[in-house]
Amino acid sequence: MGEQHIKVLRAKYEKADLLQEKPDVLVGARTSVSDGLVSHATLLRIEGRYEGTVPSTVGDVIIGEHGELVGSVRGARACVVLGKVHGSVH
């Protein structure tokens, strides 16, 4: 995926800074979550497949290059999409 596929929503800082942060929750490349509902305080990084809603009232979300979200992200402070999203980002 190229730079044009990166979307940052409501970010207060550069996307490069966000990509360097250590996540609180990591859905790994060989991990699949279905019917998921995860909440987190600071940073969630998805490198595998995640099905469900990611509600984040104060945190950030990264969908990594190999990550796939089937569902939605709601209320994230910032969201960087390098992979695939089949749903919506609010």
Backbone as JSON Lines, residues from 0, in Angstrom:
{"i":0,"aa":"M","n":[0.84,-1.17,0.0],"ca":[0.0,0.0,0.0],"c":[0.88,1.24,0.0]}
{"i":1,"aa":"G","n":[0.5,2.21,-0.78],"ca":[1.27,3.43,-0.86],"c":[0.81,4.49,0.11]}
{"i":2,"aa":"E","n":[1.55,5.59,0.11],"ca":[1.26,6.71,1.01],"c":[-0.16,7.23,0.81]}
{"i":3,"aa":"Q","n":[-0.67,7.16,-0.42],"ca":[-2.01,7.67,-0.68],"c":[-3.1,6.86,0.02]}
{"i":4,"aa":"H","n":[-2.78,5.66,0.48],"ca":[-3.77,4.82,1.16],"c":[-3.82,5.07,2.67]}
{"i":5,"aa":"I","n":[-2.92,5.92,3.15],"ca":[-2.9,6.2,4.58],"c":[-3.88,7.32,4.87]}
{"i":6,"aa":"K","n":[-4.77,7.08,5.82],"ca":[-5.73,8.09,6.21],"c":[-5.58,8.34,7.71]}
{"i":7,"aa":"V","n":[-5.44,9.58,8.06],"ca":[-5.34,9.93,9.47],"c":[-6.51,10.84,9.79]}
{"i":8,"aa":"L","n":[-7.31,10.45,10.77],"ca":[-8.49,11.2,11.15],"c":[-8.3,11.82,12.52]}
{"i":9,"aa":"R","n":[-8.58,13.1,12.64],"ca":[-8.55,13.82,13.91],"c":[-7.22,13.66,14.64]}
{"i":10,"aa":"A","n":[-6.12,13.63,13.91],"ca":[-4.82,13.44,14.55],"c":[-4.28,14.77,15.06]}
{"i":11,"aa":"K","n":[-3.68,14.75,16.24],"ca":[-3.06,15.94,16.81],"c":[-1.56,15.94,16.56]}
{"i":12,"aa":"Y","n":[-1.06,14.88,15.95],"ca":[0.37,14.74,15.73],"c":[0.61,14.01,14.41]}
{"i":13,"aa":"E","n":[1.84,13.94,13.98],"ca":[2.18,13.32,12.71],"c":[1.92,11.81,12.74]}
{"i":14,"aa":"K","n":[1.49,11.26,11.6],"ca":[1.22,9.82,11.54],"c":[2.48,9.0,11.79]}
{"i":15,"aa":"A","n":[3.63,9.54,11.43],"ca":[4.88,8.82,11.68],"c":[5.09,8.6,13.18]}
{"i":16,"aa":"D","n":[4.72,9.59,13.99],"ca":[4.83,9.45,15.44],"c":[3.92,8.33,15.94]}
{"i":17,"aa":"L","n":[2.7,8.29,15.44],"ca":[1.75,7.26,15.85],"c":[2.25,5.87,15.47]}
{"i":18,"aa":"L","n":[2.81,5.73,14.28],"ca":[3.28,4.42,13.82],"c":[4.46,3.91,14.63]}
{"i":19,"aa":"Q","n":[5.17,4.8,15.32],"ca":[6.32,4.41,16.13],"c":[5.94,4.02,17.55]}
{"i":20,"aa":"E","n":[4.71,4.35,17.98],"ca":[4.29,4.05,19.34],"c":[4.06,2.56,19.55]}
{"i":21,"aa":"K","n":[4.31,2.1,20.76],"ca":[4.06,0.7,21.13],"c":[2.58,0.54,21.47]}
{"i":22,"aa":"P","n":[1.9,-0.42,20.84],"ca":[0.45,-0.59,21.1],"c":[0.18,-1.22,22.46]}
{"i":23,"aa":"D","n":[-0.96,-0.86,23.05],"ca":[-1.44,-1.52,24.26],"c":[-2.02,-2.88,23.91]}
{"i":24,"aa":"V","n":[-2.7,-2.95,22.77],"ca":[-3.32,-4.18,22.31],"c":[-2.86,-4.42,20.88]}
{"i":25,"aa":"L","n":[-2.39,-5.64,20.59],"ca":[-1.94,-6.0,19.24],"c":[-2.68,-7.25,18.8]}
{"i":26,"aa":"V","n":[-3.36,-7.15,17.66],"ca":[-3.95,-8.32,17.01],"c":[-2.91,-8.72,15.96]}
{"i":27,"aa":"G","n":[-2.17,-9.78,16.24],"ca":[-1.03,-10.18,15.42],"c":[-1.39,-10.67,14.03]}
{"i":28,"aa":"A","n":[-0.37,-10.77,13.18],"ca":[-0.53,-11.12,11.78],"c":[-1.2,-12.48,11.59]}
{"i":29,"aa":"R","n":[-0.98,-13.42,12.5],"ca":[-1.6,-14.75,12.38],"c":[-2.75,-14.93,13.36]}
{"i":30,"aa":"T","n":[-3.35,-13.8,13.75],"ca":[-4.44,-13.82,14.71],"c":[-5.73,-13.37,14.04]}
{"i":31,"aa":"S","n":[-6.83,-14.01,14.39],"ca":[-8.14,-13.63,13.88],"c":[-9.09,-13.48,15.06]}
{"i":32,"aa":"V","n":[-9.81,-12.38,15.1],"ca":[-10.79,-12.13,16.14],"c":[-12.14,-11.97,15.46]}
{"i":33,"aa":"S","n":[-13.14,-12.74,15.88],"ca":[-14.47,-12.57,15.3],"c":[-15.47,-12.26,16.4]}
{"i":34,"aa":"D","n":[-16.51,-11.54,16.04],"ca":[-17.5,-11.08,17.0],"c":[-16.85,-10.31,18.14]}
{"i":35,"aa":"G","n":[-15.81,-9.58,17.78],"ca":[-15.03,-8.88,18.79],"c":[-15.6,-7.53,19.17]}
{"i":36,"aa":"L","n":[-15.31,-7.16,20.38],"ca":[-15.62,-5.83,20.88],"c":[-14.49,-5.52,21.85]}
{"i":37,"aa":"V","n":[-13.55,-4.71,21.42],"ca":[-12.4,-4.4,22.25],"c":[-12.39,-2.9,22.54]}
{"i":38,"aa":"S","n":[-12.08,-2.57,23.77],"ca":[-11.9,-1.16,24.09],"c":[-10.49,-1.02,24.65]}
{"i":39,"aa":"H","n":[-9.91,0.11,24.42],"ca":[-8.53,0.34,24.83],"c":[-8.34,1.81,25.17]}
{"i":40,"aa":"A","n":[-7.31,2.08,25.93],"ca":[-7.11,3.44,26.41],"c":[-6.22,4.27,25.49]}
{"i":41,"aa":"T","n":[-5.2,3.67,24.9],"ca":[-4.28,4.49,24.11],"c":[-4.11,4.03,22.67]}
{"i":42,"aa":"L","n":[-3.58,2.83,22.42],"ca":[-3.29,2.44,21.04],"c":[-3.6,0.97,20.79]}
{"i":43,"aa":"L","n":[-4.38,0.72,19.75],"ca":[-4.68,-0.63,19.28],"c":[-4.11,-0.76,17.89]}
{"i":44,"aa":"R","n":[-3.33,-1.8,17.64],"ca":[-2.77,-2.06,16.31],"c":[-3.29,-3.41,15.83]}
{"i":45,"aa":"I","n":[-3.88,-3.42,14.62],"ca":[-4.41,-4.64,14.03],"c":[-3.54,-5.04,12.86]}
{"i":46,"aa":"E","n":[-2.87,-6.18,12.98],"ca":[-2.04,-6.72,11.91],"c":[-2.64,-7.99,11.34]}
{"i":47,"aa":"G","n":[-3.63,-8.56,12.01],"ca":[-4.33,-9.75,11.56],"c":[-5.73,-9.37,11.09]}
{"i":48,"aa":"R","n":[-6.67,-10.27,11.27],"ca":[-8.06,-10.03,10.87],"c":[-8.9,-9.8,12.13]}
{"i":49,"aa":"Y","n":[-9.67,-8.74,12.12],"ca":[-10.53,-8.39,13.25],"c":[-11.93,-8.16,12.72]}
{"i":50,"aa":"E","n":[-12.9,-8.89,13.27],"ca":[-14.31,-8.71,12.89],"c":[-15.06,-8.19,14.09]}
{"i":51,"aa":"G","n":[-15.65,-7.03,13.95],"ca":[-16.41,-6.44,15.04],"c":[-16.21,-4.95,15.11]}
{"i":52,"aa":"T","n":[-16.66,-4.37,16.2],"ca":[-16.57,-2.93,16.41],"c":[-15.38,-2.61,17.31]}
{"i":53,"aa":"V","n":[-14.68,-1.58,16.95],"ca":[-13.59,-1.08,17.78],"c":[-14.03,0.26,18.36]}
{"i":54,"aa":"P","n":[-14.63,0.25,19.56],"ca":[-15.0,1.52,20.16],"c":[-13.8,2.07,20.91]}
{"i":55,"aa":"S","n":[-13.46,3.29,20.67],"ca":[-12.31,3.88,21.33],"c":[-12.67,5.3,21.73]}
{"i":56,"aa":"T","n":[-12.82,5.52,22.99],"ca":[-13.24,6.84,23.42],"c":[-12.07,7.81,23.55]}
{"i":57,"aa":"V","n":[-10.89,7.31,23.8],"ca":[-9.74,8.21,23.92],"c":[-8.52,7.74,23.13]}
{"i":58,"aa":"G","n":[-8.55,6.52,22.58],"ca":[-7.36,5.94,21.99],"c":[-7.23,6.11,20.49]}
{"i":59,"aa":"D","n":[-6.12,5.59,19.97],"ca":[-5.8,5.6,18.55],"c":[-5.86,4.18,18.01]}
{"i":60,"aa":"V","n":[-6.05,4.05,16.7],"ca":[-6.14,2.75,16.06],"c":[-5.25,2.75,14.82]}
{"i":61,"aa":"I","n":[-4.48,1.67,14.64],"ca":[-3.7,1.47,13.42],"c":[-4.15,0.15,12.81]}
{"i":62,"aa":"I","n":[-4.55,0.19,11.53],"ca":[-4.79,-1.02,10.77],"c":[-3.52,-1.2,9.95]}
{"i":63,"aa":"G","n":[-2.7,-2.17,10.33],"ca":[-1.4,-2.37,9.7],"c":[-1.5,-2.82,8.25]}
{"i":64,"aa":"E","n":[-0.36,-2.87,7.59],"ca":[-0.28,-3.23,6.17],"c":[-0.97,-4.55,5.85]}
{"i":65,"aa":"H","n":[-0.86,-5.52,6.74],"ca":[-1.47,-6.83,6.54],"c":[-2.75,-6.99,7.34]}
{"i":66,"aa":"G","n":[-3.17,-5.93,8.0],"ca":[-4.36,-5.96,8.83],"c":[-5.64,-5.83,8.02]}
{"i":67,"aa":"E","n":[-6.69,-6.42,8.56],"ca":[-8.0,-6.34,7.91],"c":[-9.07,-6.2,8.99]}
{"i":68,"aa":"L","n":[-9.87,-5.15,8.87],"ca":[-10.97,-4.91,9.79],"c":[-12.27,-5.09,9.04]}
{"i":69,"aa":"V","n":[-13.11,-5.99,9.55],"ca":[-14.46,-6.17,9.03],"c":[-15.38,-5.66,10.13]}
{"i":70,"aa":"G","n":[-15.78,-4.42,10.02],"ca":[-16.56,-3.79,11.06],"c":[-16.33,-2.3,11.05]}
{"i":71,"aa":"S","n":[-16.26,-1.7,12.23],"ca":[-16.13,-0.25,12.27],"c":[-15.24,0.2,13.42]}
{"i":72,"aa":"V","n":[-14.7,1.4,13.25],"ca":[-13.96,2.09,14.3],"c":[-14.81,3.29,14.68]}
{"i":73,"aa":"R","n":[-15.08,3.45,15.96],"ca":[-15.93,4.56,16.42],"c":[-15.22,5.35,17.52]}
{"i":74,"aa":"G","n":[-15.13,6.65,17.31],"ca":[-14.63,7.54,18.34],"c":[-13.14,7.56,18.56]}
{"i":75,"aa":"A","n":[-12.35,7.01,17.65],"ca":[-10.9,7.02,17.82],"c":[-10.37,8.45,17.68]}
{"i":76,"aa":"R","n":[-9.35,8.77,18.46],"ca":[-8.71,10.07,18.36],"c":[-8.02,10.2,17.01]}
{"i":77,"aa":"A","n":[-7.33,9.13,16.59],"ca":[-6.68,9.08,15.28],"c":[-6.77,7.65,14.77]}
{"i":78,"aa":"C","n":[-6.88,7.5,13.46],"ca":[-6.92,6.17,12.84],"c":[-6.05,6.19,11.6]}
{"i":79,"aa":"V","n":[-5.07,5.3,11.55],"ca":[-4.19,5.15,10.39],"c":[-4.55,3.84,9.73]}
{"i":80,"aa":"V","n":[-4.88,3.89,8.44],"ca":[-5.27,2.69,7.69],"c":[-4.21,2.41,6.63]}
{"i":81,"aa":"L","n":[-3.48,1.33,6.83],"ca":[-2.5,0.87,5.84],"c":[-3.0,-0.39,5.15]}
{"i":82,"aa":"G","n":[-3.9,-1.1,5.79],"ca":[-4.44,-2.36,5.27],"c":[-5.83,-2.17,4.72]}
{"i":83,"aa":"K","n":[-6.73,-3.08,5.08],"ca":[-8.1,-3.08,4.52],"c":[-9.12,-2.83,5.62]}
{"i":84,"aa":"V","n":[-10.15,-2.04,5.27],"ca":[-11.28,-1.83,6.15],"c":[-12.54,-2.1,5.34]}
{"i":85,"aa":"H","n":[-13.33,-3.05,5.8],"ca":[-14.62,-3.35,5.19],"c":[-15.67,-2.88,6.21]}
{"i":86,"aa":"G","n":[-15.96,-1.61,6.17],"ca":[-16.86,-1.02,7.16],"c":[-16.63,0.48,7.19]}
{"i":87,"aa":"S","n":[-16.74,1.06,8.37],"ca":[-16.65,2.52,8.46],"c":[-15.71,2.93,9.58]}
{"i":88,"aa":"V","n":[-15.19,4.14,9.43],"ca":[-14.35,4.77,10.44],"c":[-15.01,6.08,10.8]}
{"i":89,"aa":"H","n":[-15.4,6.23,12.07],"ca":[-16.07,7.45,12.53],"c":[-15.19,8.16,13.52]}
